[in-house]
């Protein structure tokens, strides 16, 4: 299920990592696939997130795909799921002081430049 | 390897074959380690310390690579290489840091061995920029040029580089170890906030020696370095430092990362006990093996022989004509240009702090331009300062106007060195994985608010320093006004301190009151400045002196009055 349909169900979590080979911020998407855009991130209810995270960590290390894997909180803002913290909003978009750089420059984040 | 050595220019140490081979071997070793990580032979846990030892951190958006600029001095050739790497492997810019290094923010792990290989071609590397070793030794950015210089700090910084690189005893210290050296009357290297701060002096026979300050540092527990020995003769320079490091290695805590720096050891043992331990170790060590041979010092000094200065009159008619004709240039001269020891020459600070800009960032085009200007006007060398600016140290007074025009055209002509617009800001939450709050936007808002050069000069010397977390990379503790970013339930807040001082009269600032929001912070800074201007004596008293005289009360009243 995509970010858009799940976040309304209350407090949700998304799972993120940095891609090993280049450091790019990635999110766990549907079907255990990693995606570069938060818009395609899968959202998990709080009580499921821990289990998914453990499995994702194990798989990412085995496949040498991602490092620094963790779950973060997602809230709904104007009907759109957004990361709850400034830190995750910045990871999702790019530096607020260089809007020409990062995912925001490639249109890869769902919710406009809200970290700015 | 195909070396493009920096050339026989003044001020740059020439690596010999041993240095080059060592760096080349390290690059090849790291290449294999990266391959083994990417192929899964090494786990992240195994690889991370290796990565850090090569200056590669994982930040919010990508990897960050920290390049060492030994004692902050480099050649035009090296800067051009940094620009080239920034274009090819990063996003067209780099960040000059308070450690006088350069950081790239968008590096790929898989590119890193190639980058390090290219750096090695110009005798550069990322060694000793991370990990619990003796880090890149820093010194006065005006070294070899300043009128008030007594001893050339580069010579001893280079001795330390050679002595500490791969020193088996010092690659696994309890924690990182930072050394700064100043050999001039004014301290432009912030020596007393380093693990070891060295003041080079001369005795009445003209022989060089050192005062040792130990246990300074910022971060979670800020301390001002304490004087452990007033005079250490040149021949005992290495022995005394080795004694300090041995005592640290023996007693420094390894159980708690927050208590592992030498500042905590000095604090917990007390200055007297610590000094006694060091002196005992020193007495044991002193002997032929550790005596610094004057011939070795002389050989290294040769590398830093003065450039071929022309004999010039100190007065320059061309300069005076330009000063009279162009007020903006006159302002830059008054603020960014310092006295040189050679007649007819001057030291120019290139501000990386345009109003509203990102402190310390330079585009690759700007780097190329500065490299050209260094070649044209400063014997092909330049320096990085601990306030995130660049310096051309040997410019003919006759040529200052040409230099400034070229800089100004490229957005590098700001006249704010040492003024309120010359803000230090760490990368903060825009880049840094450890941050609690953003630093850069606040720096941008403040420098924009105080953009007017006349207003800046009226305010005078006033350093604002901003860190995005308690690690204090932005030196906020020693800012005349310091700002620390904190996180309060997901919102960025800023705690303001006043009265910090990074010079020899080092002081840690005091917290003024409760933390404020970003918008409030800019107004609060302006309020502090207004209160200072209203209270200062003779229109010239420095901010820190007014503050010491009138205390916090009038400042607090103004900022927190509405609460
Ligand atoms: C962006 C990645 C960075 C990370 C992860 C990082 C991490 C840290 C940490 C953990 C400390 C505290 C260490 C301790 O007290 O033991 C520290 C201190 C420091 N960092 Fe950074 N830093 C970063 C960037 C920078 C930058 C860009 C600068 C320069 C602008 C800088 C300059 C310093 C300085 C001067 C200190 C010294 C405080 C002291 O000596 O006690 N760092 N850094
Ligand atoms: S002070 Fe904190 S936020 Fe700023 S660069 Fe250092 S670790 Fe990062």
XYZ file of C-alpha atoms and ligand atoms in Angstrom:
730
model
C 0.000 0.000 0.000
C 1.379 3.424 -0.806
C 1.986 6.272 1.608
C -1.176 8.031 0.589
C -3.746 5.405 1.522
C -2.234 4.208 4.789
C -1.266 7.277 6.787
C -4.808 8.214 7.706
C -5.058 5.180 9.952
C -3.194 6.981 12.723
C 0.441 7.161 13.644
C 2.499 5.353 11.045
C 6.123 4.593 10.422
C 8.304 4.415 7.370
C 11.630 2.623 7.102
C 14.694 4.282 5.697
C 18.376 3.655 4.983
C 21.269 5.126 3.078
C 22.256 3.111 0.044
C 25.638 1.536 0.674
C 27.339 2.267 -2.615
C 26.474 5.967 -2.888
C 24.784 7.045 0.358
C 21.499 7.973 -1.368
C 18.523 8.109 1.020
C 16.162 5.213 0.326
C 12.858 4.020 1.766
C 11.341 0.598 2.033
C 8.561 0.446 -0.536
C 5.902 -2.119 -1.278
C 6.982 -5.729 -1.502
C 10.306 -5.155 0.279
C 11.735 -3.169 -2.600
C 13.791 -0.048 -1.808
C 12.693 3.221 -3.425
C 14.311 6.646 -3.667
C 11.169 8.723 -3.240
C 9.243 9.073 -0.015
C 6.042 9.193 -2.069
C 6.594 5.518 -2.845
C 7.502 4.541 0.714
C 5.399 1.900 2.421
C 3.840 2.953 5.728
C 3.511 0.582 8.643
C 1.380 0.780 11.761
C 3.558 1.335 14.824
C 3.131 -2.195 16.173
C 4.194 -3.779 12.891
C 7.152 -1.494 12.225
C 9.605 -3.240 14.566
C 9.179 -6.599 12.916
C 9.441 -5.178 9.404
C 12.509 -3.209 10.419
C 14.325 -6.238 11.781
C 13.647 -8.190 8.609
C 14.648 -5.262 6.388
C 17.914 -4.813 8.288
C 18.812 -8.438 7.946
C 17.998 -8.444 4.242
C 19.794 -5.162 3.478
C 22.977 -6.337 5.167
C 22.777 -9.708 3.404
C 22.267 -8.022 0.060
C 24.805 -5.284 0.890
C 22.227 -2.725 -0.123
C 21.727 -0.244 2.675
C 23.270 1.005 5.906
C 21.978 2.876 8.929
C 18.496 1.388 8.669
C 15.782 2.653 11.009
C 12.103 3.502 11.244
C 10.757 7.026 11.577
C 7.428 8.531 12.401
C 5.074 9.819 9.744
C 2.172 12.198 10.338
C -0.528 13.549 8.115
C -0.393 17.182 7.078
C -3.083 18.641 4.827
C -4.082 15.148 3.884
C -0.566 14.121 2.880
C 1.794 11.915 4.877
C 4.960 13.738 5.863
C 7.847 12.773 8.117
C 7.165 13.972 11.652
C 10.603 15.468 12.304
C 12.548 18.185 10.538
C 15.480 15.774 10.288
C 13.530 13.256 8.245
C 11.881 15.968 6.163
C 15.341 17.217 5.252
C 16.554 13.703 4.407
C 13.476 13.205 2.273
C 13.881 16.469 0.351
C 17.463 17.744 0.561
C 19.143 20.666 2.327
C 16.741 23.551 2.969
C 19.540 25.963 2.115
C 20.214 24.403 -1.297
C 16.856 23.635 -2.856
C 18.694 23.018 -6.119
C 20.194 19.859 -4.605
C 18.929 16.516 -3.361
C 15.644 14.829 -4.101
C 13.730 18.110 -4.075
C 15.663 19.111 -7.184
C 14.559 15.957 -8.986
C 10.926 16.097 -7.965
C 11.334 12.878 -6.004
C 9.475 13.897 -2.892
C 5.760 13.913 -2.568
C 4.874 16.950 -0.627
C 6.601 20.008 -1.997
C 9.466 21.720 -0.294
C 7.909 21.726 3.144
C 11.168 21.519 5.007
C 12.089 24.985 3.792
C 51.825 7.473 -9.770
C 51.743 10.534 -11.887
C 52.551 13.390 -9.540
C 51.706 16.972 -10.215
C 53.787 18.180 -7.300
C 52.849 21.601 -5.983
C 55.981 23.080 -7.537
C 58.848 24.926 -5.954
C 56.664 27.533 -4.352
C 57.091 29.078 -0.987
C 55.152 27.912 1.981
C 54.214 24.394 0.923
C 55.967 21.380 2.315
C 57.259 19.042 -0.374
C 56.419 15.449 0.205
C 59.319 13.126 -0.320
C 59.126 9.642 -1.800
C 58.437 8.104 1.595
C 55.386 10.316 2.155
C 54.157 9.658 -1.364
C 54.579 5.940 -1.165
C 52.783 5.866 2.148
C 49.817 7.843 0.832
C 49.693 5.745 -2.347
C 49.709 2.522 -0.343
C 46.899 3.786 1.849
C 44.796 4.614 -1.212
C 45.303 1.127 -2.638
C 44.553 -0.433 0.729
C 41.313 1.529 0.974
C 40.372 0.614 -2.598
C 40.562 -3.049 -1.648
C 38.640 -2.435 1.548
C 35.852 -0.689 -0.369
C 35.753 -3.606 -2.842
C 35.505 -6.062 0.025
C 32.696 -4.058 1.585
C 30.767 -3.809 -1.673
C 31.206 -7.519 -2.298
C 29.989 -8.341 1.180
C 33.240 -9.682 2.573
C 33.238 -6.945 5.205
C 30.191 -6.028 7.280
C 29.305 -2.402 7.954
C 30.458 -2.861 11.527
C 33.863 -4.021 10.310
C 34.106 -1.424 7.579
C 32.953 1.716 9.391
C 36.157 2.352 11.377
C 38.199 1.874 8.198
C 35.971 4.307 6.325
C 36.277 6.893 9.085
C 40.049 6.532 9.155
C 39.976 7.640 5.543
C 37.892 10.719 6.271
C 34.599 9.314 4.956
C 31.495 9.908 7.096
C 27.881 9.024 6.377
C 25.735 12.133 6.582
C 22.039 12.801 5.973
C 22.045 12.804 2.169
C 25.212 10.986 1.172
C 28.753 10.336 2.311
C 30.885 13.288 3.384
C 34.598 13.298 2.618
C 36.932 15.422 4.716
C 40.203 16.372 3.043
C 43.161 17.365 5.178
C 44.809 20.681 4.429
C 47.929 20.362 6.587
C 48.069 23.421 8.863
C 45.632 25.091 6.511
C 48.214 25.932 3.823
C 47.884 24.742 0.231
C 49.029 25.522 -3.271
C 47.034 26.865 -6.198
C 47.600 23.500 -7.909
C 46.028 21.700 -4.970
C 43.038 24.053 -4.828
C 42.450 23.555 -8.549
C 42.429 19.814 -7.974
C 39.867 20.265 -5.194
C 37.702 22.242 -7.631
C 38.060 19.516 -10.256
C 37.057 16.811 -7.795
C 34.110 18.892 -6.598
C 32.871 19.142 -10.156
C 33.421 15.560 -11.153
C 32.410 13.716 -8.003
C 30.376 16.177 -5.963
C 27.887 18.933 -6.769
C 30.190 21.742 -7.776
C 31.104 23.118 -4.377
C 32.935 22.411 -1.146
C 32.809 23.539 2.465
C 35.858 24.980 4.222
C 35.773 24.093 7.905
C 36.877 25.412 11.269
C 39.533 22.677 11.228
C 41.030 24.390 8.175
C 39.965 21.411 6.068
C 37.617 20.950 3.136
C 34.484 18.807 3.129
C 32.465 17.518 0.206
C 28.859 16.661 0.998
C 27.644 14.400 -1.810
C 30.282 11.740 -2.183
C 29.636 8.153 -3.317
C 31.432 5.354 -1.519
C 32.205 3.682 -4.828
C 33.958 6.852 -6.102
C 36.062 7.408 -3.003
C 39.144 5.368 -3.960
C 39.334 7.244 -7.282
C 39.002 10.576 -5.478
C 41.735 9.688 -3.003
C 43.930 8.591 -5.889
C 43.454 11.951 -7.602
C 44.176 13.798 -4.377
C 47.388 11.845 -3.917
C 48.544 13.186 -7.289
C 48.807 16.597 -5.644
C 50.097 15.261 -2.303
C 46.710 15.488 -0.596
C 44.740 12.937 1.386
C 42.116 12.461 4.047
C 44.354 10.854 6.657
C 44.053 11.893 10.288
C 40.827 13.744 9.617
C 38.810 11.321 11.678
C 39.227 8.688 14.327
C 40.992 8.679 17.672
C 44.340 9.849 16.411
C 46.300 13.095 16.408
C 44.349 15.174 13.908
C 45.617 17.611 11.345
C 47.650 20.202 13.300
C 46.382 23.745 12.784
C 48.192 27.053 12.935
C 47.910 30.777 12.324
C 46.517 31.449 8.819
C 48.880 34.442 8.609
C 51.895 32.221 9.292
C 55.083 33.329 7.546
C 53.565 36.702 6.736
C 52.237 38.398 9.875
C 54.069 41.421 11.154
C 53.669 40.216 14.741
C 55.073 36.726 14.075
C 57.886 35.528 16.316
C 58.198 31.877 15.269
C 56.983 30.113 12.110
C 54.356 27.610 13.295
C 54.391 25.624 10.024
C 57.815 24.215 10.823
C 56.630 22.628 14.057
C 53.242 21.647 12.641
C 55.097 19.758 9.905
C 57.386 18.117 12.465
C 54.280 16.953 14.280
C 52.697 15.687 11.078
C 55.736 13.551 10.366
C 56.041 12.395 13.932
C 52.388 11.496 14.520
C 51.482 9.975 11.141
C 51.120 6.276 11.811
C 52.881 6.582 15.159
C 51.839 3.191 16.565
C 51.192 4.528 20.044
C 48.960 7.364 18.842
C 46.627 5.732 16.367
C 44.421 4.355 19.107
C 44.118 7.108 21.677
C 41.135 7.229 24.037
C 39.676 9.898 21.750
C 40.624 12.292 18.970
C 43.441 14.715 19.669
C 43.672 18.221 18.253
C 46.765 20.419 18.385
C 47.082 24.075 17.392
C 50.223 26.209 17.211
C 50.520 29.960 17.204
C 53.831 31.730 16.802
C 52.592 35.310 16.785
C 51.687 37.835 19.426
C 47.991 37.686 18.633
C 46.472 34.243 18.681
C 44.709 33.573 15.391
C 44.618 29.818 15.908
C 42.388 29.576 19.016
C 45.096 27.571 20.778
C 43.440 27.362 24.170
C 40.399 25.462 22.909
C 42.540 22.592 21.661
C 43.632 19.409 23.403
C 47.127 20.836 23.241
C 47.676 24.484 22.395
C 51.197 25.667 21.724
C 52.410 29.226 21.888
C 55.769 29.513 20.207
C 57.995 32.194 21.719
C 61.632 33.249 21.794
C 63.767 33.621 24.900
C 66.162 36.508 25.406
C 68.823 34.632 23.412
C 66.423 34.487 20.485
C 65.975 30.717 20.748
C 62.533 29.296 20.007
C 60.534 27.511 22.686
C 56.935 26.735 23.562
C 54.299 27.338 26.203
C 52.108 24.244 26.517
C 48.401 24.635 27.233
C 46.612 21.338 27.755
C 43.009 20.215 28.111
C 41.119 22.834 26.173
C 38.137 21.835 24.078
C 34.534 22.595 23.306
C 31.736 20.086 22.853
C 29.532 18.868 25.668
C 31.957 19.970 28.381
C 33.856 23.056 27.294
C 37.188 23.814 28.931
C 39.858 26.438 28.441
C 43.329 24.923 28.064
C 45.497 25.200 31.165
C 49.126 26.236 31.205
C 51.128 23.103 31.997
C 54.581 24.460 31.245
C 55.642 27.990 30.435
C 58.815 27.143 28.524
C 59.784 24.008 26.665
C 62.945 24.427 24.631
C 62.887 23.471 20.952
C 65.008 20.378 21.510
C 62.402 19.056 23.990
C 59.399 19.882 21.833
C 58.667 16.324 20.713
C 59.619 14.748 24.036
C 57.244 16.961 25.975
C 54.336 16.288 23.667
C 55.085 12.585 23.720
C 55.027 12.723 27.522
C 51.589 14.362 27.453
C 50.242 11.794 25.011
C 51.634 8.934 27.067
C 49.996 10.193 30.233
C 46.779 10.573 28.273
C 47.080 7.085 26.801
C 47.695 5.641 30.232
C 44.989 7.421 32.232
C 42.512 8.721 29.693
C 39.087 7.096 30.025
C 38.005 4.620 27.401
C 34.787 3.531 29.090
C 32.749 6.629 28.338
C 33.023 8.559 25.084
C 31.858 11.760 26.777
C 34.691 11.589 29.283
C 37.448 10.407 27.017
C 39.002 13.665 25.839
C 42.155 14.871 27.583
C 40.259 17.895 28.903
C 38.306 15.582 31.223
C 41.501 13.881 32.392
C 43.140 17.216 33.208
C 39.974 18.294 34.971
C 39.581 15.085 36.981
C 43.234 14.671 37.948
C 43.638 18.367 38.615
C 46.270 20.498 36.968
C 48.899 19.790 39.609
C 48.694 16.000 39.454
C 48.424 15.987 35.699
C 51.472 18.235 35.386
C 53.457 16.069 37.804
C 52.668 12.946 35.783
C 53.717 14.684 32.579
C 56.925 16.009 34.117
C 57.857 12.548 35.422
C 57.251 10.991 32.035
C 59.193 13.798 30.395
C 62.150 13.246 32.725
C 62.183 9.566 31.728
C 61.891 10.277 28.016
C 64.362 13.066 27.742
C 67.434 11.831 25.971
C 69.048 11.445 22.579
C 66.129 9.519 21.053
C 63.622 12.275 21.640
C 65.892 15.278 21.271
C 64.764 17.342 18.344
C 67.872 17.749 16.226
C 68.392 21.386 15.149
C 69.503 20.106 11.747
C 66.168 18.386 11.241
C 64.373 21.565 12.204
C 66.552 23.533 9.828
C 65.891 21.123 6.955
C 62.158 21.519 7.446
C 62.498 25.270 7.842
C 64.074 25.328 4.369
C 60.763 24.161 2.957
C 59.155 27.246 4.406
C 61.792 29.744 3.346
C 60.234 33.120 2.565
C 59.103 33.540 -1.027
C 61.256 35.808 -3.207
C 59.839 39.127 -2.038
C 60.797 42.133 -4.100
C 62.344 45.078 -2.342
C 59.523 47.565 -2.302
C 58.768 50.821 -0.565
C 56.136 50.267 2.080
C 53.993 53.048 0.685
C 52.052 52.367 -2.509
C 50.775 55.303 -4.537
C 48.571 53.030 -6.626
C 46.935 51.730 -3.468
C 46.311 55.197 -2.075
C 44.782 56.388 -5.342
C 42.402 53.417 -5.435
C 41.548 53.863 -1.765
C 40.599 57.480 -2.367
C 38.627 56.732 -5.526
C 36.623 53.678 -4.473
C 34.922 53.693 -1.056
C 33.892 50.036 -1.267
C 37.517 49.056 -1.819
C 38.624 51.395 0.975
C 36.229 49.599 3.275
C 37.556 46.166 2.277
C 41.117 47.394 2.841
C 40.276 48.600 6.322
C 38.521 45.380 7.302
C 40.067 42.467 5.370
C 43.680 43.471 4.873
C 46.378 42.995 7.523
C 49.959 44.154 7.852
C 52.718 42.084 6.334
C 56.254 41.797 7.631
C 57.755 42.587 4.212
C 57.504 46.241 3.133
C 55.122 46.838 0.262
C 53.178 43.613 0.871
C 49.893 42.899 2.645
C 47.784 39.951 3.824
C 44.324 39.704 2.259
C 41.458 37.741 3.789
C 38.957 36.421 1.254
C 35.623 36.278 3.011
C 33.491 33.194 2.330
C 30.628 34.966 4.086
C 28.612 37.001 1.600
C 25.518 38.535 3.218
C 22.833 35.852 3.191
C 25.301 33.194 2.008
C 26.381 29.839 3.436
C 29.443 30.335 5.665
C 32.501 28.489 4.365
C 30.979 27.238 1.116
C 32.800 27.955 -2.129
C 31.816 26.899 -5.629
C 34.354 25.114 -7.790
C 34.441 28.159 -10.079
C 35.326 30.314 -7.084
C 38.049 27.842 -6.106
C 39.504 28.035 -9.601
C 39.438 31.810 -9.475
C 41.166 31.904 -6.087
C 43.788 29.479 -7.419
C 44.430 31.828 -10.366
C 44.621 34.831 -8.068
C 46.966 32.997 -5.701
C 49.250 32.327 -8.640
C 49.084 35.848 -9.896
C 49.360 37.660 -6.578
C 50.615 35.395 -3.800
C 53.394 33.072 -5.003
C 50.895 30.308 -5.756
C 49.817 29.559 -2.211
C 46.828 30.241 0.007
C 45.489 29.419 3.446
C 42.245 28.258 5.009
C 41.319 29.940 8.300
C 39.552 28.461 11.305
C 36.781 30.983 10.766
C 36.029 29.369 7.383
C 37.662 32.009 5.183
C 40.617 31.952 2.783
C 43.766 34.057 2.889
C 46.240 35.241 0.274
C 49.193 35.970 2.483
C 51.686 37.802 0.272
C 49.987 40.352 -1.961
C 51.815 43.421 -3.237
C 50.052 46.557 -2.048
C 50.212 47.806 -5.636
C 48.081 44.856 -6.718
C 45.435 44.854 -3.982
C 42.918 46.831 -6.004
C 43.133 44.462 -8.974
C 42.792 41.532 -6.631
C 39.744 42.944 -4.900
C 37.958 43.755 -8.166
C 38.376 40.189 -9.391
C 37.175 38.844 -6.049
C 34.234 41.191 -5.872
C 33.082 40.241 -9.369
C 32.918 36.626 -8.198
C 31.012 37.358 -4.978
C 34.152 37.032 -2.857
C 34.709 40.697 -2.064
C 32.750 41.010 1.213
C 34.402 43.344 3.696
C 33.524 41.636 6.949
C 36.539 39.746 8.363
C 36.100 39.722 12.144
C 32.832 41.652 11.970
C 29.282 40.542 12.713
C 28.801 39.209 9.175
C 31.796 36.880 9.536
C 29.728 34.148 11.149
C 30.991 30.629 11.783
C 28.264 28.065 11.225
C 28.576 24.302 11.221
C 26.626 22.311 8.588
C 23.852 21.648 11.119
C 20.669 19.786 10.307
C 20.841 20.636 6.619
C 23.605 18.038 6.261
C 24.773 16.601 9.553
C 23.455 13.337 10.953
C 24.160 14.406 14.529
C 22.397 17.765 14.406
C 19.481 18.913 16.529
C 18.733 22.043 14.549
C 19.784 23.878 11.429
C 22.661 26.366 11.707
C 23.038 27.723 8.193
C 19.620 29.405 7.759
C 20.164 31.337 10.967
C 23.610 32.466 9.817
C 22.073 33.548 6.523
C 19.297 35.509 8.215
C 21.718 37.268 10.571
C 24.261 38.178 7.902
C 21.436 39.483 5.698
C 20.054 41.561 8.566
C 23.478 43.132 9.123
C 24.458 43.329 5.457
C 25.154 47.076 5.472
C 28.954 47.438 5.559
C 28.805 50.785 7.351
C 26.629 49.349 10.092
C 28.974 46.381 10.423
C 31.978 48.615 10.896
C 30.105 50.753 13.392
C 29.423 47.634 15.441
C 33.064 46.571 15.136
C 34.697 43.314 16.164
C 31.962 40.856 17.104
C 32.083 37.146 16.370
C 28.874 35.156 16.060
C 29.347 31.387 16.077
C 26.620 28.803 15.539
C 26.534 25.045 16.172
C 23.675 22.700 15.377
C 24.341 20.471 18.382
C 26.432 20.298 21.530
C 29.446 18.872 19.677
C 30.209 22.532 19.032
C 31.841 22.219 15.614
C 30.718 25.826 15.067
C 32.683 26.997 18.157
C 29.565 28.591 19.696
C 31.098 28.457 23.179
C 33.752 30.986 22.198
C 31.548 33.299 20.133
C 31.165 36.822 21.519
C 27.609 35.788 20.722
C 27.214 32.030 20.532
C 24.175 30.173 19.269
C 23.449 26.524 19.947
C 20.659 24.706 18.139
C 18.472 22.498 20.326
C 15.455 20.338 19.619
C 12.375 20.893 21.727
C 9.719 18.320 20.909
C 10.518 18.402 17.226
C 10.917 22.157 16.900
C 14.237 23.900 16.374
C 15.197 26.294 19.158
C 18.328 28.325 19.704
C 20.164 28.960 22.936
C 22.119 32.207 23.032
C 25.372 32.638 24.942
C 27.404 35.809 25.318
C 30.956 36.670 26.315
C 32.897 33.873 24.640
C 36.393 34.676 23.381
C 38.604 32.513 21.124
C 41.795 34.571 21.521
C 44.473 34.279 24.219
C 42.064 35.706 26.770
C 39.931 32.635 26.035
C 36.523 32.536 27.665
C 33.497 30.275 27.408
C 30.269 32.228 26.917
C 27.411 32.243 29.457
C 23.837 31.342 28.620
C 21.712 34.460 28.458
C 18.280 32.944 29.027
C 15.753 30.451 27.674
C 16.149 29.227 24.091
C 14.281 31.111 21.371
C 12.860 30.245 17.950
C 14.695 30.956 14.711
C 12.801 34.188 13.989
C 13.165 35.356 17.569
C 16.872 34.573 17.428
C 17.566 37.082 14.648
C 15.649 39.787 16.540
C 17.418 38.831 19.765
C 20.821 39.262 18.118
C 19.782 42.668 16.878
C 18.546 43.577 20.360
C 21.889 42.508 21.857
C 23.716 44.675 19.346
C 21.440 47.656 20.102
C 21.987 47.329 23.844
C 25.730 47.098 23.263
C 25.810 50.195 21.051
C 23.748 52.138 23.584
C 26.102 51.185 26.415
C 29.557 51.108 24.905
C 32.080 53.704 26.011
C 33.856 56.110 23.690
C 32.174 54.571 20.689
C 35.017 52.065 20.521
C 34.770 49.709 23.483
C 34.599 46.109 22.219
C 31.412 44.100 22.702
C 33.041 41.697 25.155
C 34.383 44.588 27.226
C 31.038 46.363 27.406
C 29.425 43.085 28.375
C 31.987 42.514 31.123
C 31.324 46.001 32.469
C 27.522 46.161 32.347
C 26.747 42.468 32.883
C 23.892 40.424 31.431
C 21.006 42.353 32.929
C 20.420 45.039 30.265
C 20.652 42.420 27.502
C 18.274 40.020 29.231
C 15.845 42.775 29.955
C 15.588 43.729 26.341
C 15.299 40.223 24.932
C 13.041 38.638 27.482
C 11.084 41.773 28.449
C 7.974 40.696 26.592
C 7.754 37.321 28.383
C 29.276 16.984 9.173
C 29.861 16.019 9.859
C 30.480 16.233 11.190
C 30.406 15.365 12.194
C 29.718 14.037 12.165
C 31.110 15.955 13.292
C 31.234 15.369 14.532
C 31.821 15.961 15.586
C 31.806 15.453 16.914
C 31.124 14.165 17.331
C 32.497 16.332 17.694
C 32.703 16.252 19.190
C 33.834 15.412 19.494
C 34.281 15.394 20.916
O 34.096 16.374 21.652
O 34.875 14.385 21.287
C 32.983 17.352 16.845
C 33.771 18.402 17.245
C 34.264 19.353 16.402
N 34.012 19.465 15.073
Fe 32.810 18.314 14.005
N 31.595 17.141 12.926
C 31.228 17.355 11.649
C 31.509 18.446 10.883
C 32.345 19.442 11.269
C 32.578 20.613 10.493
C 31.971 20.913 9.128
C 33.428 21.360 11.203
C 33.926 22.721 10.849
C 33.072 23.686 10.465
C 33.740 20.656 12.405
C 34.600 21.107 13.378
C 34.663 20.576 14.625
C 35.388 21.187 15.675
C 36.250 22.428 15.551
C 35.149 20.420 16.790
C 35.792 20.689 18.063
C 35.292 20.775 19.313
C 36.396 20.368 20.262
O 37.585 20.425 19.900
O 36.069 19.989 21.372
N 33.060 19.494 12.413
N 32.567 17.102 15.557
S 28.014 20.852 15.852
Fe 26.702 19.094 15.711
S 25.354 19.640 14.037
Fe 27.123 20.928 13.824
S 28.460 19.778 12.434
Fe 29.058 19.326 14.547
S 28.028 17.436 14.969
Fe 26.996 18.340 13.216
